[in-house]
Short mmCIF file of C-alpha atoms in Angstrom, two decimals:
data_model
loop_
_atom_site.label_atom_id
_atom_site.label_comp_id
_atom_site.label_asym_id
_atom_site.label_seq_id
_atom_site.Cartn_x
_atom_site.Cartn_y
_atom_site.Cartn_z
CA UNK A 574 23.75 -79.41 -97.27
CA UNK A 575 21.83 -82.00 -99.23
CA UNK A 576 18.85 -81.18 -101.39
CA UNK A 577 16.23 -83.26 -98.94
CA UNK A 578 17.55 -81.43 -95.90
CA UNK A 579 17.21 -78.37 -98.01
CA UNK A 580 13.46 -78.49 -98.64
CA UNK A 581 12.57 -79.31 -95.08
CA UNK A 582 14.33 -76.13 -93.71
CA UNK A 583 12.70 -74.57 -96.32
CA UNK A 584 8.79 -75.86 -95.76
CA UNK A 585 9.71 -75.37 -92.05
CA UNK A 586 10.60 -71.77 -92.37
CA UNK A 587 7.51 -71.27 -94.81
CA UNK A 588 5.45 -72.88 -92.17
CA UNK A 589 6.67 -70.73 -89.31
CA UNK A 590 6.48 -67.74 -91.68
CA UNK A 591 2.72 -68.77 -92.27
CA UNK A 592 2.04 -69.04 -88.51
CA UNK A 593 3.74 -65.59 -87.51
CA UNK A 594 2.11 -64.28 -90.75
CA UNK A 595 -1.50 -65.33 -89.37
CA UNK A 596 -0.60 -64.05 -86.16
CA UNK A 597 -0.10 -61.01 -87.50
CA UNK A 598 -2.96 -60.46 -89.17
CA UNK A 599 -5.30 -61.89 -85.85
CA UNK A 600 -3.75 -58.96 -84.44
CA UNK A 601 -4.79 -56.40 -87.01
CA UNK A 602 -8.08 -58.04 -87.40
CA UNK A 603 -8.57 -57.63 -83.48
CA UNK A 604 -7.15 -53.83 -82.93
CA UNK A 605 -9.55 -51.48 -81.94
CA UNK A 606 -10.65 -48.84 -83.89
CA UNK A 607 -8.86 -45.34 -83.35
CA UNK A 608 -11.17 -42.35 -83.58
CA UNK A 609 -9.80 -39.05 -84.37
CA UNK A 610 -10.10 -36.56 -81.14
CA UNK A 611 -11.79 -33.27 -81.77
CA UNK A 612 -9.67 -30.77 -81.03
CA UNK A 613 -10.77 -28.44 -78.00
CA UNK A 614 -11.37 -24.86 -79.36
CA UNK A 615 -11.25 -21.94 -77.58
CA UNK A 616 -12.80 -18.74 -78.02
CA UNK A 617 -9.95 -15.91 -77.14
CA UNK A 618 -10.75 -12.16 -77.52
CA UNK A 619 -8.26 -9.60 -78.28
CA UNK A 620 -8.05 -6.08 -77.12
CA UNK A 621 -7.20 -4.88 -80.87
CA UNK A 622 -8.81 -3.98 -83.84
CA UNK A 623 -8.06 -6.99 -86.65
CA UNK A 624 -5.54 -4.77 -89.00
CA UNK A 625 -3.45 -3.74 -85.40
CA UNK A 626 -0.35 -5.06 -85.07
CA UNK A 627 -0.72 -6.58 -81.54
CA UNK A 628 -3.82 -8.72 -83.09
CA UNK A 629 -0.90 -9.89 -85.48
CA UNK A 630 1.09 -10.61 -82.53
CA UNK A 631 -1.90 -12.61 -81.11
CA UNK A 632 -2.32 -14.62 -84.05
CA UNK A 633 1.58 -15.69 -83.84
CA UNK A 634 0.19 -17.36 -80.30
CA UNK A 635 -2.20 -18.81 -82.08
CA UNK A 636 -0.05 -20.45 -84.31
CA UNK A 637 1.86 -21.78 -81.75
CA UNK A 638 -0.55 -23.53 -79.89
CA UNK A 639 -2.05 -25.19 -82.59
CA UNK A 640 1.18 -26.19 -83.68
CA UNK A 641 2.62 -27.98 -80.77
CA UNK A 642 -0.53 -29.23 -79.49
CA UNK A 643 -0.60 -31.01 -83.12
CA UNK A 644 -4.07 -30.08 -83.76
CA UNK A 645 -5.16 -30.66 -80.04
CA UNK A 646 -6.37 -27.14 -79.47
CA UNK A 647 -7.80 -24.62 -81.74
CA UNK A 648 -7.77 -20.80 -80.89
CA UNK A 649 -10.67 -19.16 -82.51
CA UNK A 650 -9.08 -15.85 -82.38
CA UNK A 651 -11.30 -12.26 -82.60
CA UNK A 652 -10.67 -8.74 -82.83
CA UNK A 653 -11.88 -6.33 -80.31
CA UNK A 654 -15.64 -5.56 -80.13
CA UNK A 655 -16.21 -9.22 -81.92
CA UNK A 656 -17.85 -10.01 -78.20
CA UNK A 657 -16.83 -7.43 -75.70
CA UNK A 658 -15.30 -3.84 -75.89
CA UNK A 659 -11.32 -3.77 -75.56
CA UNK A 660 -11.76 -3.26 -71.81
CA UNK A 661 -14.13 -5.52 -70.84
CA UNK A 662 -12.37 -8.80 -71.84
CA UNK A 663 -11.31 -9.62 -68.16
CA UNK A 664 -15.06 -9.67 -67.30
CA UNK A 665 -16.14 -11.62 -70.18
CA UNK A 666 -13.00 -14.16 -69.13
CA UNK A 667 -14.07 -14.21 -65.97
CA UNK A 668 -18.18 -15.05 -66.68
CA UNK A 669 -16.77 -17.75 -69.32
CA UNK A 670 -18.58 -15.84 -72.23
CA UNK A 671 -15.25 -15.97 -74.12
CA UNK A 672 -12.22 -18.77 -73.08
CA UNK A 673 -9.51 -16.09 -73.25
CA UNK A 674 -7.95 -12.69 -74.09
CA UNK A 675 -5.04 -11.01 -75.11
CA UNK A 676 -4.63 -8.40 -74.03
CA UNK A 677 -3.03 -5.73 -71.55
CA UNK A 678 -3.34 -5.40 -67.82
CA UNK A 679 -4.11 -1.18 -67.74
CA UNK A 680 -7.13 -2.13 -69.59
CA UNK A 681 -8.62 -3.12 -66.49
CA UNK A 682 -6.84 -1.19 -64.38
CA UNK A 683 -10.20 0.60 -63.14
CA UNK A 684 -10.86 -2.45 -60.95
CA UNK A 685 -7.86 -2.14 -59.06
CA UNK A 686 -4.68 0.29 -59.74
CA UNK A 687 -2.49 -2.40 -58.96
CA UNK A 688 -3.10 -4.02 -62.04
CA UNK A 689 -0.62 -1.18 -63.64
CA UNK A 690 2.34 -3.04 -61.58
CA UNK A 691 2.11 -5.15 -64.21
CA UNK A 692 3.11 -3.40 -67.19
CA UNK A 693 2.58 0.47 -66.62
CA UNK A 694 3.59 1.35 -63.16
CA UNK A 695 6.78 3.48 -61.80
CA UNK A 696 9.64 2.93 -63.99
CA UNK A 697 12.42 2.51 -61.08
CA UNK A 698 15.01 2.28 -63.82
CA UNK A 699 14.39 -1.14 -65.16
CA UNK A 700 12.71 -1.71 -68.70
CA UNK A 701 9.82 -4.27 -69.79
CA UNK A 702 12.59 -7.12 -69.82
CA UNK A 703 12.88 -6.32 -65.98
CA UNK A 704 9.23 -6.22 -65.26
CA UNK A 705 9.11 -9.42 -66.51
CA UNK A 706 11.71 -11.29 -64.94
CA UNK A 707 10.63 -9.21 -61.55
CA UNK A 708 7.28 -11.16 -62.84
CA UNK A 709 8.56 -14.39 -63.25
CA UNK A 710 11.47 -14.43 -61.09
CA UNK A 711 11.16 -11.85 -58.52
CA UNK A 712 8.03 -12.72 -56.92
CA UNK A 713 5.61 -10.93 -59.89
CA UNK A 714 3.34 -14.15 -60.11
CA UNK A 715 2.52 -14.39 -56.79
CA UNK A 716 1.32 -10.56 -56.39
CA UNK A 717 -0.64 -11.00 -59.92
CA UNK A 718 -2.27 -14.65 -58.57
CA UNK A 719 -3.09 -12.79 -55.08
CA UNK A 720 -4.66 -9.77 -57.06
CA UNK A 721 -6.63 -11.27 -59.31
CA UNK A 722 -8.09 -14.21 -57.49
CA UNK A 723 -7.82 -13.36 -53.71
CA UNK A 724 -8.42 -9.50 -53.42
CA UNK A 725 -10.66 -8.94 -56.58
CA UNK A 726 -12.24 -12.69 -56.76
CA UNK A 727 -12.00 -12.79 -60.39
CA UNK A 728 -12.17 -16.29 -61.89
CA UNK A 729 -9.35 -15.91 -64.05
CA UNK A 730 -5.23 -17.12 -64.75
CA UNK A 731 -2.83 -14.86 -66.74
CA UNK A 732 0.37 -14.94 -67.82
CA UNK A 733 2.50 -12.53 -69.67
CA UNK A 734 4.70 -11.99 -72.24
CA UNK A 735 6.80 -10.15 -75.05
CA UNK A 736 8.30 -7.11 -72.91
CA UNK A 737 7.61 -4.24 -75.46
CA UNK A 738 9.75 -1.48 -76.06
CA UNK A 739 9.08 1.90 -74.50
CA UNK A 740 6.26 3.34 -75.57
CA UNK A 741 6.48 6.72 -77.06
CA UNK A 742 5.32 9.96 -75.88
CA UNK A 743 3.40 10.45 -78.71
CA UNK A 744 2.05 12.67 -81.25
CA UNK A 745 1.58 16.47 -81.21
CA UNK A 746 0.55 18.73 -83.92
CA UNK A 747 3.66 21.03 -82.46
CA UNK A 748 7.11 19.88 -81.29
CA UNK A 749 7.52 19.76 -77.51
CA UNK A 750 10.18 21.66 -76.25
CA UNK A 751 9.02 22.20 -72.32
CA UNK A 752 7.06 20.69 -69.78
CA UNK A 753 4.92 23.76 -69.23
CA UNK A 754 4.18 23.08 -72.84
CA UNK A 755 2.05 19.85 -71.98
CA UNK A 756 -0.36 21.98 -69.45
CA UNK A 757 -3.97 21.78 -70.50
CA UNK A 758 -3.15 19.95 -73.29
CA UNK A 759 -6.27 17.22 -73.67
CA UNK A 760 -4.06 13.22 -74.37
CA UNK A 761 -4.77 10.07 -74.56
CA UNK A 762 -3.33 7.66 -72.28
CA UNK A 763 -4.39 4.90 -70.52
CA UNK A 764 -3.53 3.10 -66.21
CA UNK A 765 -1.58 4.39 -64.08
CA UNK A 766 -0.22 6.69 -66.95
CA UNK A 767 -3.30 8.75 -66.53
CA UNK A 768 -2.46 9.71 -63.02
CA UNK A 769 0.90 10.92 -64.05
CA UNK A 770 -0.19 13.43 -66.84
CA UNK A 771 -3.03 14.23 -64.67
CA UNK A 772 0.06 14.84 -62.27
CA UNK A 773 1.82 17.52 -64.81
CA UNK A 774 -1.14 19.28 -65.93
CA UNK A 775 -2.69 17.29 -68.55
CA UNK A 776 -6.42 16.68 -69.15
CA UNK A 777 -6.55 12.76 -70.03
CA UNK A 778 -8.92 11.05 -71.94
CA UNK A 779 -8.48 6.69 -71.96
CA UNK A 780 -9.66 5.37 -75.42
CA UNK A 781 -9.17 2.04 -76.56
CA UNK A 782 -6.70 1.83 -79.80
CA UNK A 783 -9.25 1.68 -82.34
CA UNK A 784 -10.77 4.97 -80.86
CA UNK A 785 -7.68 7.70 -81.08
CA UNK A 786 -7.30 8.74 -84.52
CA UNK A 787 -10.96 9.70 -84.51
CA UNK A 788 -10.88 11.91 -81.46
CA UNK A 789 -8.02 13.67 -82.67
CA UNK A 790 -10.01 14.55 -85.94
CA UNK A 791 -13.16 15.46 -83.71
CA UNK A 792 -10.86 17.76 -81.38
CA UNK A 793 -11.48 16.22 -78.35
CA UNK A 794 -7.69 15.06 -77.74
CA UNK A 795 -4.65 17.45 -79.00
CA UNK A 796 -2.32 14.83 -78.84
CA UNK A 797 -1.85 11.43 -77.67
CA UNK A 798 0.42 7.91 -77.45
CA UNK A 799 -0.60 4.35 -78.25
CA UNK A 800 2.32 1.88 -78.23
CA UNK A 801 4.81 1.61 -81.47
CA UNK A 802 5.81 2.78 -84.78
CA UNK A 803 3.82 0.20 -86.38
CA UNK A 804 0.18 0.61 -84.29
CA UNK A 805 0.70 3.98 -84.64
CA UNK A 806 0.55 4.32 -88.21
CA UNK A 807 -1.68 1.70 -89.30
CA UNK A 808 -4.15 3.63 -86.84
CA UNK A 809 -3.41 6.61 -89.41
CA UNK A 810 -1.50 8.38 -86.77
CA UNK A 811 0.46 10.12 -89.49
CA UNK A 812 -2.77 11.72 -90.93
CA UNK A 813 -3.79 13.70 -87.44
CA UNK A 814 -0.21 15.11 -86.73
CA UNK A 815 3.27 15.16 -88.05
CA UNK A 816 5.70 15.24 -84.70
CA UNK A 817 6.19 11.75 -82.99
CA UNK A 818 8.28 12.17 -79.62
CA UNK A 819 10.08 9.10 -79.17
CA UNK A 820 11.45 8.09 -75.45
CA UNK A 821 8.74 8.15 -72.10
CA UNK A 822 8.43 7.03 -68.80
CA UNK A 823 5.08 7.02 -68.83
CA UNK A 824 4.44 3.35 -69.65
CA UNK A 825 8.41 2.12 -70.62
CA UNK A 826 8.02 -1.47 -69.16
CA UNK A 827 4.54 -3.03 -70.29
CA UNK A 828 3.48 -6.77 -71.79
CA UNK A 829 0.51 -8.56 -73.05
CA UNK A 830 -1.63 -10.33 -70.64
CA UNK A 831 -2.86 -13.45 -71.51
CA UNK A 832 -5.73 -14.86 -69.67
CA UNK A 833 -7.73 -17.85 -69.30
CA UNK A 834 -11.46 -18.57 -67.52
CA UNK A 835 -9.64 -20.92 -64.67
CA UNK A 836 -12.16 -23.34 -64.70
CA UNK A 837 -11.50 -23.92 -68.62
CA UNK A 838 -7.80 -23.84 -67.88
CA UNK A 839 -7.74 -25.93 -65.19
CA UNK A 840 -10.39 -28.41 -66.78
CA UNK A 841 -7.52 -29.45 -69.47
CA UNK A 842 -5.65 -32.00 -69.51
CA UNK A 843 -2.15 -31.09 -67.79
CA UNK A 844 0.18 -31.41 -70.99
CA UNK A 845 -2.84 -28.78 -72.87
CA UNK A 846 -2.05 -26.77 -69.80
CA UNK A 847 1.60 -26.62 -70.47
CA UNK A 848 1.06 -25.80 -73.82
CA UNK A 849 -0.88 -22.26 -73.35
CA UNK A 850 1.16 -21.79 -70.76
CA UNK A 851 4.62 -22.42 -72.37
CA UNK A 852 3.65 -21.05 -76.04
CA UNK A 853 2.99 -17.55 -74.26
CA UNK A 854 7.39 -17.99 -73.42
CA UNK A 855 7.47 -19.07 -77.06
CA UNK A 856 5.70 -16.02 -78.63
CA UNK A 857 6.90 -13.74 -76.19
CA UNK A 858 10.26 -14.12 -78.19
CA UNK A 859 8.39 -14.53 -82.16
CA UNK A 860 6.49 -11.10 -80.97
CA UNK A 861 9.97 -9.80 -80.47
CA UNK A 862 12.05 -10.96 -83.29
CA UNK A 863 9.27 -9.41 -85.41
CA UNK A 864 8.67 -6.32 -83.76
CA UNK A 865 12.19 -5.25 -83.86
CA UNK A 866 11.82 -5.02 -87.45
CA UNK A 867 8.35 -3.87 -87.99
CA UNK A 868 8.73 -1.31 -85.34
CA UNK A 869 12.05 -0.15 -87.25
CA UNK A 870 10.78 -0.61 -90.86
CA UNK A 871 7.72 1.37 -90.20
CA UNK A 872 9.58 4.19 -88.27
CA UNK A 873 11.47 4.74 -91.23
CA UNK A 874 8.31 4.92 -93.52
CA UNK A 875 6.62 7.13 -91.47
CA UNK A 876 9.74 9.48 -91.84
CA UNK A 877 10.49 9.06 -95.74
CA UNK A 878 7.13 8.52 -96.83
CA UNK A 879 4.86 10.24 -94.53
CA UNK A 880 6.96 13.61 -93.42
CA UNK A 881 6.58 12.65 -89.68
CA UNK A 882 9.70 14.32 -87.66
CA UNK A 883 10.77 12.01 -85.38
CA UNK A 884 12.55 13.52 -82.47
CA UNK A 885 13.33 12.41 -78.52
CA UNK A 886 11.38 13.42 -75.57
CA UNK A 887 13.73 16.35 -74.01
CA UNK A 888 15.03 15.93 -70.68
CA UNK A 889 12.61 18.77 -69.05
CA UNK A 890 9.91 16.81 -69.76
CA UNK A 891 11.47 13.63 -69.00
CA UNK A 892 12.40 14.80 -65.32
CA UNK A 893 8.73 16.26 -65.10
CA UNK A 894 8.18 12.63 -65.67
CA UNK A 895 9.84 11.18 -62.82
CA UNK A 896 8.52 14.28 -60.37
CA UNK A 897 4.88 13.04 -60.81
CA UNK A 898 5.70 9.52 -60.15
CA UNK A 899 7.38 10.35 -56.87
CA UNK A 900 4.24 12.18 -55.88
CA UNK A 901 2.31 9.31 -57.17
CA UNK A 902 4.37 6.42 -55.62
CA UNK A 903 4.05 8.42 -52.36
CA UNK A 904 0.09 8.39 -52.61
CA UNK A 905 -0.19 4.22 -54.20
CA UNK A 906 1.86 3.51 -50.84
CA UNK A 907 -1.08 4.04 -48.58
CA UNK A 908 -2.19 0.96 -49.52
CA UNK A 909 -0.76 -2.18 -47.87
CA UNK A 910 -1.03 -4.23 -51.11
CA UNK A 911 0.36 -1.75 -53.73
CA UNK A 912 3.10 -0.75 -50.92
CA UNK A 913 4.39 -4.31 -50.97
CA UNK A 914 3.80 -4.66 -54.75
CA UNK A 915 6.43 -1.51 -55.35
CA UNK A 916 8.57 -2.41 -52.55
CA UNK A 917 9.46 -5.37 -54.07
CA UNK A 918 9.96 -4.16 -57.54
CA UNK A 919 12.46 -1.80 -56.34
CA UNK A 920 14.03 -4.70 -54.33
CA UNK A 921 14.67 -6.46 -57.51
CA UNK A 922 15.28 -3.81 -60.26
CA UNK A 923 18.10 -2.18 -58.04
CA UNK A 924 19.83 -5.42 -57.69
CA UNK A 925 19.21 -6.11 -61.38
CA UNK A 926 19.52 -3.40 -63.09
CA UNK A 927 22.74 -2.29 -60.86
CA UNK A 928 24.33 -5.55 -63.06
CA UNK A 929 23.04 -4.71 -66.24
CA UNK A 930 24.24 -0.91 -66.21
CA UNK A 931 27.20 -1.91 -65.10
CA UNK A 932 27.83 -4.32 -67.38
CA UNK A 933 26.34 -3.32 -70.42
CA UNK A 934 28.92 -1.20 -72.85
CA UNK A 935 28.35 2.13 -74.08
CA UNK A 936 26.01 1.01 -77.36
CA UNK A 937 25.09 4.53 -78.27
CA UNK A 938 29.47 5.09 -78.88
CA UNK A 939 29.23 2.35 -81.00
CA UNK A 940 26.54 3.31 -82.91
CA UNK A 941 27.80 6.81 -83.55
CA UNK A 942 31.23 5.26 -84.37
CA UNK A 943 29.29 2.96 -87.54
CA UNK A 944 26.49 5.94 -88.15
CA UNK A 945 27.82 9.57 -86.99
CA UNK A 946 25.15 12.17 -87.09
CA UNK A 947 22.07 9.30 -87.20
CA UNK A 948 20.97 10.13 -83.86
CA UNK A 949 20.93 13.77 -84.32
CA UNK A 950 17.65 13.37 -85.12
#
């Protein structure tokens, strides 16, 4: 290539460069301006005091949201009693004086028993990982959606998630030994729960969390359950009685309850929509992950560092247990709604569970193989 033909390439490129070049900048010069979006905050509620665990639990949603919304939403999260009582969330959802809640459907179980279905209703044999698949994949939704907004008019949409463990039955200033033992005593429980002990004897007092530990120091409960290992004693369980009787089936397949004011739910764009609704599948397994190892760190605390005798709900009392709820399924069946409610929980859970007995091994052999003499607690 010769030098002449060289510099015309060369002033042709630098020409075309200097034509794309000005292009380029026409086209920044002509963008519009982008304006950062305020994100669209929302004022949720919890059912739990700020130090409980479950409002720990509620702030992992948070999290979540904010995080894969990238800054789109903002949860401004608050304890119980911040707006409402712990039991009046669903009515302050529903009037749109807070967004959402977090909480638990017995809580408002007084507007309809049904709402213990969801959470705290007969066991059948199935745990809180049942409950909510019967919830999501058994036909669950549906019943909720028909409760909530068709029968009881309530402006609201839920979902649900983290299926907790069992919930204990509780704390007693005395071990437990027999079910005639629990007659008269005066406990704190909460739903459908309440009906049961009211069942076998017991005079039942429903409290809100943040309201237990106090009771039990003014003598007007002898004993009473919460929820977990870790509630429990950062309540101050440990400081009002000394024997915590593990294993109940008194509330062994509950959730939370998260709920929106529809018309704030369904005013959001659809992909904000999918985003509260798919970060409650999302936390439902971060709530688990952690609990399994707060629950278990803290039940071990409580036992070396608190002198709290742990010990398992005897059998008496556990077949006491199931004795009520036949004589309370029997009376919930009068009406058409609950009927169909139970009818298909049973439905699913003995199809279900039926596979999961079946094929789950014997973990309790295992465990004593690794740890003989652990669980002879």
């Amino acid at each position: 290539m010769t030098g002449t033909h060289q510099s015309k390439s060369r002033r042709a490129f630098l020409k075309g460069g200097g034509i794309a070049a000005g292009a380029a900048a026409a086209s920044v010069i002509a963008a519009p301006t982008v304006v950062a979006q305020s994100p669209v905050v929302i004022k949720m509620q919890s059912s739990w005091p700020a130090s409980d665990a479950f409002h720990e639990m509620a702030g992992q949603y948070v999290k979540l949201v904010e995080a894969t919304s990238g800054g789109r939403l903002k949860i401004d999260l608050l304890p119980a009693g911040a707006v409402v009582g712990a039991f009046q969330v669903i009515d302050a959802v529903n009037d749109g004086v807070i967004d959402a809640s977090h909480t638990v459907p017995v809580y408002w179980y007084g507007k309809h028993k049904a709402a213990s279905f969801f959470g705290t209703g007969p066991v059948w044999g199935g745990s809180a990982t049942t409950m909510l698949a019967w919830f999501h994949s058994g036909g669950g939704k549906e019943f909720y959606r028909e409760l909530t907004q068709d029968i009881l008019g309530l402006n609201i949409i839920g979902f649900m998630g983290f299926p907790m463990p069992a919930q204990p039955l509780g704390w007693f200033k005395s071990p437990v030994t027999k079910a005639g033992q629990l007659k008269g005593l005066k406990y704190r429980t909460v739903g459908l729960a309440a009906d049961l002990f009211q069942q076998m004897g017991l005079s039942v007092a429903q409290l809100p969390g943040g309201e237990i530990v106090p009771a039990m120091e003014r003598g007007v409960i002898d004993a009473f359950e919460f929820n977990n290992p870790t509630s429990d004693m950062r309540f101050g369980a440990q400081d009002v009685a000394k024997n915590y009787m593990l294993s109940s089936y008194h509330q062994a397949s509950e959730c939370f309850e998260f709920q929106f004011n529809r018309d704030f739910f369904e005013g959001l764009e659809p992909d904000l929509q999918a985003i509260l609704q798919n970060s409650v599948d999302a936390a439902s397994s971060v709530n688990t992950y952690w609990a399994l190892k707060q629950y278990s760190d803290d039940l071990a605390k409580l036992q070396t560092e608190h002198g709290v005798k742990v010990l398992r709900t005897p059998q008496e009392i556990l077949d006491a247990q199931l004795a009520g709820w036949d004589k309370l399924i029997e009376q919930l069946g009068k009406d058409e709604f609950m009927k169909r409610i139970m009818d298909s929980q049973k439905q699913f859970v003995e199809k279900v569970v039926f596979y999961e007995l079946m094929n789950a091994p014997d973990y309790v052999l295992a465990y004593n193989h690794y740890y003989p003499g652990k669980l002879a607690l």
